[in-house]
Amino acid sequence: MITLWSAFTPEQRRNIGIYVLGIMCYKFALEYFNGSFITQANERFGARRFEKIAILTGTNYAAQCIGSIIVAPLIKCFPTRTVLAVAVLTFGIISCVPLIADAATGGVLKYKTANNKTKYGTWSPNGLFPIYVVSGISYGTVELIRRVIPRDIVGGDVDRLRKMDAFVHVMYEVAGTTGAFTSTSLIGYFGYNYSAFLSPVLFTLAACIWIWISSLGESQRSEEESRLARVEVENRGIFMSMVDGVRAFIKAFWYGGYLIFTDRRFIWLVPGYAFALYGHRYLENGLAPIYARAIIGVSSYSQIIVGGSNFGELLGALSVMLFTQAVPTPMPWLRLDALLLNLVWVMPFFPYKRGAVASAWKLAAVFTPISYGWAAGDVSLAAYIQSTLAKMEAKDKDVSALGAVMAFLYVTYIVMYSLISTFLGRWVDKRLRGLTGVAAINRARDCLKYVGGVHFTILSVIIIAATFIPKGSVSFNPKAIDQSLLKADEESDSSSQDDIKEAKYQERDSFAPQDIQGDAVGALAQNTAARVPTRS
């Protein structure tokens, strides 16, 4: 820790401290908001609850893409820290809406009710949809700016960027795990409708903290060299800049699909990244709510289960950081991820006690290794994609190969989640309709055999098969996979251009504002814990 901290200047340490404090407040607020939101939806949506929860989360993910697209025009007009603070403050305002709506229509704090049961207001639960869409836009904005802030703080030094990203990622996951676990206690005392009362406070606190980050201007000092500063020489305005952002996204999506489906070196990334990410999201947002509501009988316990998943993510990311040299490619991690997916088969047969929190804690322990495998695979794969595709020159100067491929993979995951989870949710609702008591529990456990066991086994087989597609990937722990891209790149460059190319590789190890002008969704999809030098 001392070595890590001493790598930065006093001013950088101050800014990193402020940034980490703000991001932990933000993550706590996010966990409380999402925990209250999803569990409240699980309680109030009635007979179509699981279908509507799938639609709710799917639209939120789509809104995140919109939020990422509007970032580039905004940070051209305002300091990055200001845009970040305003986006988080907006998130805080949005998180107040369900609280105000419930209080205005007769909702009561749980501990103030006569029977200590949640009393909701009379407002329609369908109002959750527009609230979650707007919050998704804010979330997408914040998440993308998080990719830019490190470069604003420490500049382009690759070693410092790696250390800062690793430290921030660990603290972010610590806050996420703690927030998920404590969310259940808040719900138990204040009720599903008021358990997120801390979210507006913490979002606002994060915004106030982040506004104190010094404008080091590392990226701004090289503004004349930035494509972002050169676009729209004429004053087109923010709206037209956003329209250009949408056009750039469409172009990036098409180019990314072309690269992936016309080259063996990239086709395996669809199951390796998109399918795996889809499985992880469905694990947390699909299977956990079904088990908590239909089997244990307490929707809020899904947050305990998700907390176990978050803890697994933390361990997975740490493992990749520790074993980078021993496991140089993502293949072993992806295969481990695919194998661990089959642990969901325990859910239909898992011992439970109706209403007992111990049942949720036990299942959380099962979710930990599942998410460990996913996080390890995700971080290592993101690092591989970044280091490999950064070497590939894009045919279009406005779209990088890296951003285009990541945009295509991320949108593929969103479409998969929206369609498949909605279909599965509708099927589960139909199977449970009209049943109560033991009959409903037994039917829910039977449903988990298909939406959990069979579903995830299919994902497991596809992901494992995909890991054998690239050349040189057959061994258990390959030292390198498909180096043809690197060889072609080296052969196409003259020796006089080596230093220039190396500088480009190093620059692309981190996000600068110009990286998100046309590749916003692609940048949003990239894991901040995966910053690695492209050449040793």
PDB file of N, CA and C in Angstrom, residues 17 45 59 64 107 169-170 189 196 231 233 262 267 303 336 340 350 379 422-423 438 457 495:
ATOM      1  N   GLY A  17      -7.609  10.536  -3.292  1.00  0.00           N
ATOM      2  CA  GLY A  17      -8.354  10.375  -2.045  1.00  0.00           C
ATOM      3  C   GLY A  17      -9.763  10.939  -2.154  1.00  0.00           C
ATOM      4  N   PHE A  45     -45.311  -5.641  -8.486  1.00  0.00           N
ATOM      5  CA  PHE A  45     -45.716  -5.912  -9.865  1.00  0.00           C
ATOM      6  C   PHE A  45     -46.759  -7.021  -9.990  1.00  0.00           C
ATOM      7  N   THR A  59     -34.591  -1.974 -20.064  1.00  0.00           N
ATOM      8  CA  THR A  59     -34.690  -0.572 -20.492  1.00  0.00           C
ATOM      9  C   THR A  59     -33.649   0.291 -19.781  1.00  0.00           C
ATOM     10  N   GLN A  64     -28.530   3.398 -20.360  1.00  0.00           N
ATOM     11  CA  GLN A  64     -27.122   3.638 -20.049  1.00  0.00           C
ATOM     12  C   GLN A  64     -26.329   3.998 -21.307  1.00  0.00           C
ATOM     13  N   GLY A 107     -48.162   6.380   1.580  1.00  0.00           N
ATOM     14  CA  GLY A 107     -47.207   5.389   2.061  1.00  0.00           C
ATOM     15  C   GLY A 107     -46.712   5.720   3.461  1.00  0.00           C
ATOM     16  N   HIS A 169     -10.820   0.310  -8.204  1.00  0.00           N
ATOM     17  CA  HIS A 169     -11.712  -0.827  -8.459  1.00  0.00           C
ATOM     18  C   HIS A 169     -11.950  -1.638  -7.184  1.00  0.00           C
ATOM     19  N   VAL A 170     -10.902  -1.868  -6.417  1.00  0.00           N
ATOM     20  CA  VAL A 170     -11.049  -2.633  -5.175  1.00  0.00           C
ATOM     21  C   VAL A 170     -11.956  -1.887  -4.193  1.00  0.00           C
ATOM     22  N   TYR A 189     -36.181  -2.467   8.196  1.00  0.00           N
ATOM     23  CA  TYR A 189     -36.614  -1.481   9.191  1.00  0.00           C
ATOM     24  C   TYR A 189     -37.515  -0.396   8.598  1.00  0.00           C
ATOM     25  N   ALA A 196     -34.418   3.382   0.538  1.00  0.00           N
ATOM     26  CA  ALA A 196     -33.419   4.110  -0.259  1.00  0.00           C
ATOM     27  C   ALA A 196     -33.322   5.578   0.147  1.00  0.00           C
ATOM     28  N   VAL A 231     -13.099  18.740 -33.364  1.00  0.00           N
ATOM     29  CA  VAL A 231     -14.377  18.511 -34.027  1.00  0.00           C
ATOM     30  C   VAL A 231     -15.266  19.715 -33.857  1.00  0.00           C
ATOM     31  N   VAL A 233     -15.602  22.658 -35.512  1.00  0.00           N
ATOM     32  CA  VAL A 233     -14.911  23.941 -35.431  1.00  0.00           C
ATOM     33  C   VAL A 233     -15.936  25.069 -35.402  1.00  0.00           C
ATOM     34  N   THR A 262     -16.324 -11.334 -39.486  1.00  0.00           N
ATOM     35  CA  THR A 262     -15.527 -11.636 -40.675  1.00  0.00           C
ATOM     36  C   THR A 262     -14.110 -12.086 -40.322  1.00  0.00           C
ATOM     37  N   ILE A 267     -14.441 -13.591 -33.618  1.00  0.00           N
ATOM     38  CA  ILE A 267     -15.790 -14.145 -33.543  1.00  0.00           C
ATOM     39  C   ILE A 267     -16.070 -14.759 -32.169  1.00  0.00           C
ATOM     40  N   GLN A 303     -31.006  -9.041  -1.972  1.00  0.00           N
ATOM     41  CA  GLN A 303     -29.841  -8.177  -1.828  1.00  0.00           C
ATOM     42  C   GLN A 303     -28.707  -8.872  -1.081  1.00  0.00           C
ATOM     43  N   LEU A 336     -12.937 -21.405 -16.517  1.00  0.00           N
ATOM     44  CA  LEU A 336     -13.354 -21.514 -15.117  1.00  0.00           C
ATOM     45  C   LEU A 336     -14.726 -20.873 -14.927  1.00  0.00           C
ATOM     46  N   LEU A 340     -18.060 -22.831 -13.571  1.00  0.00           N
ATOM     47  CA  LEU A 340     -18.714 -22.404 -12.334  1.00  0.00           C
ATOM     48  C   LEU A 340     -20.165 -21.987 -12.550  1.00  0.00           C
ATOM     49  N   PHE A 350     -31.655 -26.587  -3.301  1.00  0.00           N
ATOM     50  CA  PHE A 350     -30.997 -25.994  -2.140  1.00  0.00           C
ATOM     51  C   PHE A 350     -31.938 -26.012  -0.932  1.00  0.00           C
ATOM     52  N   VAL A 379     -12.493  -9.332 -16.418  1.00  0.00           N
ATOM     53  CA  VAL A 379     -11.347  -8.429 -16.305  1.00  0.00           C
ATOM     54  C   VAL A 379     -10.218  -8.861 -17.234  1.00  0.00           C
ATOM     55  N   THR A 422     -36.916 -11.296 -20.622  1.00  0.00           N
ATOM     56  CA  THR A 422     -38.355 -11.000 -20.670  1.00  0.00           C
ATOM     57  C   THR A 422     -39.154 -12.262 -20.969  1.00  0.00           C
ATOM     58  N   PHE A 423     -38.677 -13.048 -21.923  1.00  0.00           N
ATOM     59  CA  PHE A 423     -39.359 -14.303 -22.265  1.00  0.00           C
ATOM     60  C   PHE A 423     -39.361 -15.264 -21.074  1.00  0.00           C
ATOM     61  N   VAL A 438     -47.127 -24.263  -0.532  1.00  0.00           N
ATOM     62  CA  VAL A 438     -46.133 -25.261  -0.915  1.00  0.00           C
ATOM     63  C   VAL A 438     -46.164 -25.531  -2.409  1.00  0.00           C
ATOM     64  N   THR A 457     -26.357 -24.126 -18.235  1.00  0.00           N
ATOM     65  CA  THR A 457     -25.549 -25.198 -18.820  1.00  0.00           C
ATOM     66  C   THR A 457     -25.320 -24.939 -20.304  1.00  0.00           C
ATOM     67  N   SER A 495      10.611   0.543 -39.555  1.00  0.00           N
ATOM     68  CA  SER A 495      11.323   0.717 -38.291  1.00  0.00           C
ATOM     69  C   SER A 495      11.288   2.164 -37.810  1.00  0.00           C
TER      70      SER A 495
END
